[in-house]
Amino acid sequence: DTGVSQNPRHKITKRGQNVTFRCDPISEHNRLYWYRQTLGQGPEFLTYFQNEAQLEKSRLLSDRFSAERPKGSFSTLEIQRTEQGDSAMYLCASSFRKRGPSYEQYFGPGTRLTVT
Amino acid sequence: DQQVKQNSPSLSVQEGRISILNCDYTNSMFDYFLWYKKYPAEGPTFLISISSIKDKNEDGRFTVFLNKSAKHLSLHIVPSQPGDSAVYFCAAREGANSKLTFGKGITLSVRP
């Protein structure tokens, strides 16, 4: 399968614990995005990378959130001191950008986080 | 402020008939629009897109129409099939800024 993969698919954690999610994009894609989706809402943008550079962060990304893409391939999203409001589906997407606007974004299956 | 609006939460159509899913936007800087389909427990799947320089794009059973003056787009599915039953998201992008802004989605049910 050459699509976007995310691990783990499900994570249950206690409030105050740290969690880390991983995303592996489609291999030739140089842009990688993180979104968060809560019940009844569409995905909301968190941050994106072009290669290893983090180019934009949403105001939704509080200081407890950090994302990395160290070698321009896979990415990790870490949430420190989780809160119940962090419970959501965390989606990763990737795309390939040449000159001009980037192409369509392809999403992974998501990681569902439940904070108890 | 909801920049992309899908005002109808659900739509039910008979198999073989046309499904029309609507989407409105408020940001006149949006220049590229996409539709995604989502099944439960899966990520959104790209369906079809349209640039703001066009008013129509067709791909098989799926056609997207864009009315820039009304800031409105619609997705037509003809003929509708039971396998089309899913949540459909409208999304938009602003210029070189590649992040997507999504609507809340609409649940389509196609009755056999």
Coordinates of C-alpha atoms in Angstrom, one line a residue:
Chain A
D1 CA 0.0 0.0 0.0
T2 CA 1.5 3.3 -1.0
G3 CA -0.9 5.7 0.7
V4 CA -0.5 7.8 3.8
S5 CA -0.2 5.8 6.9
Q6 CA -0.7 6.8 10.5
N7 CA 0.2 5.1 13.8
P8 CA -1.3 4.3 16.2
R9 CA -4.9 4.2 14.8
H10 CA -6.3 4.6 18.3
K11 CA -4.9 6.0 21.5
I12 CA -6.5 6.2 24.9
T13 CA -4.6 8.2 27.5
K14 CA -5.1 9.8 30.9
R15 CA -5.3 13.5 31.3
G16 CA -1.8 14.9 31.9
Q17 CA 0.1 12.3 29.9
N18 CA 2.1 12.9 26.8
V19 CA 1.3 11.2 23.5
T20 CA 3.0 11.0 20.2
F21 CA 1.6 10.2 16.8
R22 CA 3.4 9.2 13.6
C23 CA 2.6 9.9 10.0
D24 CA 4.3 8.4 6.9
P25 CA 3.4 10.3 3.8
I26 CA 3.3 9.1 0.2
S27 CA 6.9 8.6 -0.7
E28 CA 7.4 11.2 -3.4
H29 CA 5.3 13.9 -1.6
N30 CA 7.2 16.8 -0.2
R31 CA 4.4 18.5 1.7
L32 CA 2.9 17.1 4.9
Y33 CA 0.0 18.5 6.8
W34 CA -1.7 17.8 10.2
Y35 CA -5.4 18.4 10.8
R36 CA -7.7 17.8 13.7
Q37 CA -11.3 16.7 13.4
T38 CA -13.9 16.8 16.2
L39 CA -17.4 15.3 16.1
G40 CA -19.7 17.1 13.7
Q41 CA -16.9 19.3 12.3
G42 CA -14.7 19.3 9.3
P43 CA -10.9 18.8 9.6
E44 CA -9.2 21.9 11.0
F45 CA -5.7 22.8 9.9
L46 CA -2.9 22.5 12.5
T47 CA 0.4 22.8 10.7
Y48 CA 2.3 21.8 7.6
F49 CA 5.8 21.1 6.4
Q50 CA 7.6 21.4 3.1
N51 CA 10.4 18.9 3.3
E52 CA 11.7 19.3 6.8
A53 CA 10.7 23.0 7.2
Q54 CA 7.6 23.8 9.2
L55 CA 6.1 26.6 7.2
E56 CA 2.9 27.4 9.0
K57 CA 1.2 26.8 12.4
S58 CA -2.4 27.4 13.2
R59 CA -3.4 29.3 16.4
L60 CA -5.0 26.0 17.3
L61 CA -1.6 24.6 17.9
S62 CA -1.0 25.6 21.5
D63 CA 2.4 25.4 23.2
R64 CA 1.6 21.8 24.3
F65 CA 1.7 20.7 20.7
S66 CA 4.8 20.2 18.7
A67 CA 5.4 18.7 15.3
E68 CA 8.5 17.6 13.6
R69 CA 9.6 16.2 10.2
P70 CA 13.3 15.6 10.9
K71 CA 14.4 14.2 7.5
G72 CA 11.6 15.4 5.3
S73 CA 10.0 12.0 5.3
F74 CA 7.8 10.9 8.2
S75 CA 6.4 13.3 10.8
T76 CA 5.5 13.2 14.5
L77 CA 2.9 15.2 16.4
E78 CA 3.4 15.3 20.1
I79 CA 0.9 16.5 22.7
Q80 CA 2.2 17.2 26.1
R81 CA 0.1 17.3 29.3
T82 CA -3.0 16.1 27.4
E83 CA -6.4 17.6 28.3
Q84 CA -9.9 16.2 27.7
G85 CA -10.4 18.9 25.0
D86 CA -7.6 17.3 23.0
S87 CA -9.8 14.3 22.3
A88 CA -10.3 14.2 18.5
M89 CA -9.2 12.5 15.3
Y90 CA -5.8 13.6 14.2
L91 CA -5.4 13.5 10.4
C92 CA -2.2 13.6 8.4
A93 CA -2.2 14.5 4.7
S94 CA 0.5 14.8 2.0
S95 CA 0.9 16.4 -1.4
F96 CA 3.5 17.1 -4.0
R97 CA 4.3 20.6 -4.9
K98 CA 6.1 21.7 -8.1
R99 CA 6.1 25.3 -9.3
G100 CA 2.9 27.0 -8.4
P101 CA 0.1 25.8 -6.1
S102 CA 0.5 22.3 -4.6
Y103 CA -1.6 19.5 -5.8
E104 CA -4.4 17.8 -4.0
Q105 CA -3.9 16.5 -0.5
Y106 CA -4.2 12.8 0.3
F107 CA -5.2 11.8 3.8
G108 CA -4.3 9.0 6.0
P109 CA -6.8 7.0 8.1
G110 CA -6.2 9.2 11.2
T111 CA -5.3 8.6 14.8
R112 CA -8.3 8.8 17.2
L113 CA -7.2 10.2 20.6
T114 CA -9.4 9.8 23.7
V115 CA -8.3 11.6 26.8
T116 CA -9.9 10.3 30.0
Chain B
D1 CA -16.2 32.4 11.5
Q2 CA -17.1 29.7 9.2
Q3 CA -15.5 30.5 5.8
V4 CA -16.8 27.4 4.1
K5 CA -20.4 26.5 4.8
Q6 CA -22.3 23.3 4.2
N7 CA -25.7 24.3 5.5
S8 CA -27.5 21.1 5.0
P9 CA -26.3 18.4 7.4
S10 CA -27.8 15.5 5.5
L11 CA -29.3 14.5 2.1
S12 CA -31.2 11.3 1.2
V13 CA -31.8 10.3 -2.5
Q14 CA -33.0 7.3 -4.3
E15 CA -30.5 5.1 -6.1
G16 CA -30.2 6.1 -9.8
R17 CA -31.3 9.7 -9.1
I18 CA -29.1 12.8 -9.0
S19 CA -27.5 13.9 -5.7
I20 CA -26.7 17.7 -5.4
L21 CA -24.5 18.7 -2.6
N22 CA -24.1 22.4 -2.0
C23 CA -21.3 24.5 -0.5
D24 CA -21.0 28.3 0.1
Y25 CA -17.9 30.3 1.0
T26 CA -17.2 33.8 2.2
N27 CA -13.5 34.3 1.5
S28 CA -13.1 35.8 -2.0
M29 CA -9.4 34.9 -1.9
F30 CA -10.2 31.2 -2.2
D31 CA -9.0 30.1 -5.7
Y32 CA -9.2 26.3 -5.6
F33 CA -12.0 24.1 -4.3
L34 CA -12.1 20.4 -3.5
W35 CA -14.6 17.8 -2.5
Y36 CA -13.6 14.9 -0.2
K37 CA -15.6 11.8 0.7
K38 CA -15.3 10.2 4.1
Y39 CA -16.4 6.8 5.3
P40 CA -16.5 6.0 9.1
A41 CA -13.2 5.2 10.6
E42 CA -11.3 6.3 7.5
G43 CA -9.6 9.5 6.4
P44 CA -11.1 11.8 3.8
T45 CA -10.7 10.6 0.2
F46 CA -10.1 13.2 -2.6
L47 CA -13.0 13.2 -5.1
I48 CA -12.8 16.1 -7.5
S49 CA -11.5 19.7 -7.6
I50 CA -12.0 22.9 -9.5
S51 CA -9.9 26.0 -10.1
S52 CA -11.5 29.4 -9.7
I53 CA -10.8 30.1 -13.4
K54 CA -13.3 27.4 -14.4
D55 CA -17.0 27.0 -13.8
K56 CA -17.3 23.3 -14.3
N57 CA -15.2 20.1 -13.9
E58 CA -16.4 16.6 -14.7
D59 CA -15.0 13.2 -13.7
G60 CA -17.2 10.3 -14.5
R61 CA -20.4 10.4 -12.4
F62 CA -19.1 13.5 -10.5
T63 CA -19.4 17.1 -11.7
V64 CA -18.5 20.2 -9.7
F65 CA -20.0 23.5 -10.6
L66 CA -18.5 26.9 -9.4
N67 CA -20.4 30.2 -9.3
K68 CA -17.8 32.7 -8.3
S69 CA -20.2 35.7 -8.2
A70 CA -22.5 33.8 -5.8
K71 CA -19.5 32.2 -3.9
H72 CA -21.3 28.9 -4.3
L73 CA -20.2 25.5 -5.5
S74 CA -22.1 22.3 -5.9
L75 CA -21.2 18.6 -6.4
H76 CA -23.5 16.6 -8.7
I77 CA -23.5 12.8 -8.6
V78 CA -25.3 11.1 -11.4
P79 CA -26.5 8.4 -11.1
S80 CA -26.3 8.0 -7.4
Q81 CA -25.3 4.6 -6.0
P82 CA -25.6 3.0 -2.5
G83 CA -21.8 3.0 -2.3
D84 CA -21.9 6.8 -2.5
S85 CA -23.4 6.9 1.0
A86 CA -20.8 8.8 3.0
V87 CA -20.0 12.2 4.5
Y88 CA -18.9 14.7 1.9
F89 CA -16.7 17.7 2.7
C90 CA -16.2 20.8 0.7
A91 CA -12.8 22.4 1.1
A92 CA -11.1 25.5 -0.2
R93 CA -7.6 26.9 -0.6
E94 CA -6.3 30.4 -0.7
G95 CA -3.7 31.2 -3.3
A96 CA -0.2 29.8 -2.6
N97 CA -1.3 29.1 1.0
S98 CA -1.8 25.4 0.7
K99 CA -3.8 24.7 3.8
L100 CA -7.3 23.6 3.3
T101 CA -10.4 25.1 5.0
F102 CA -13.2 22.6 5.3
G103 CA -16.9 22.8 5.7
K104 CA -18.7 20.8 8.4
G105 CA -19.7 18.1 5.9
I106 CA -23.0 16.7 4.6
T107 CA -24.1 13.1 5.1
L108 CA -25.4 11.5 1.9
S109 CA -27.6 8.5 2.1
V110 CA -28.5 6.7 -1.2
R111 CA -31.5 4.4 -0.8
P112 CA -31.6 1.2 -2.9

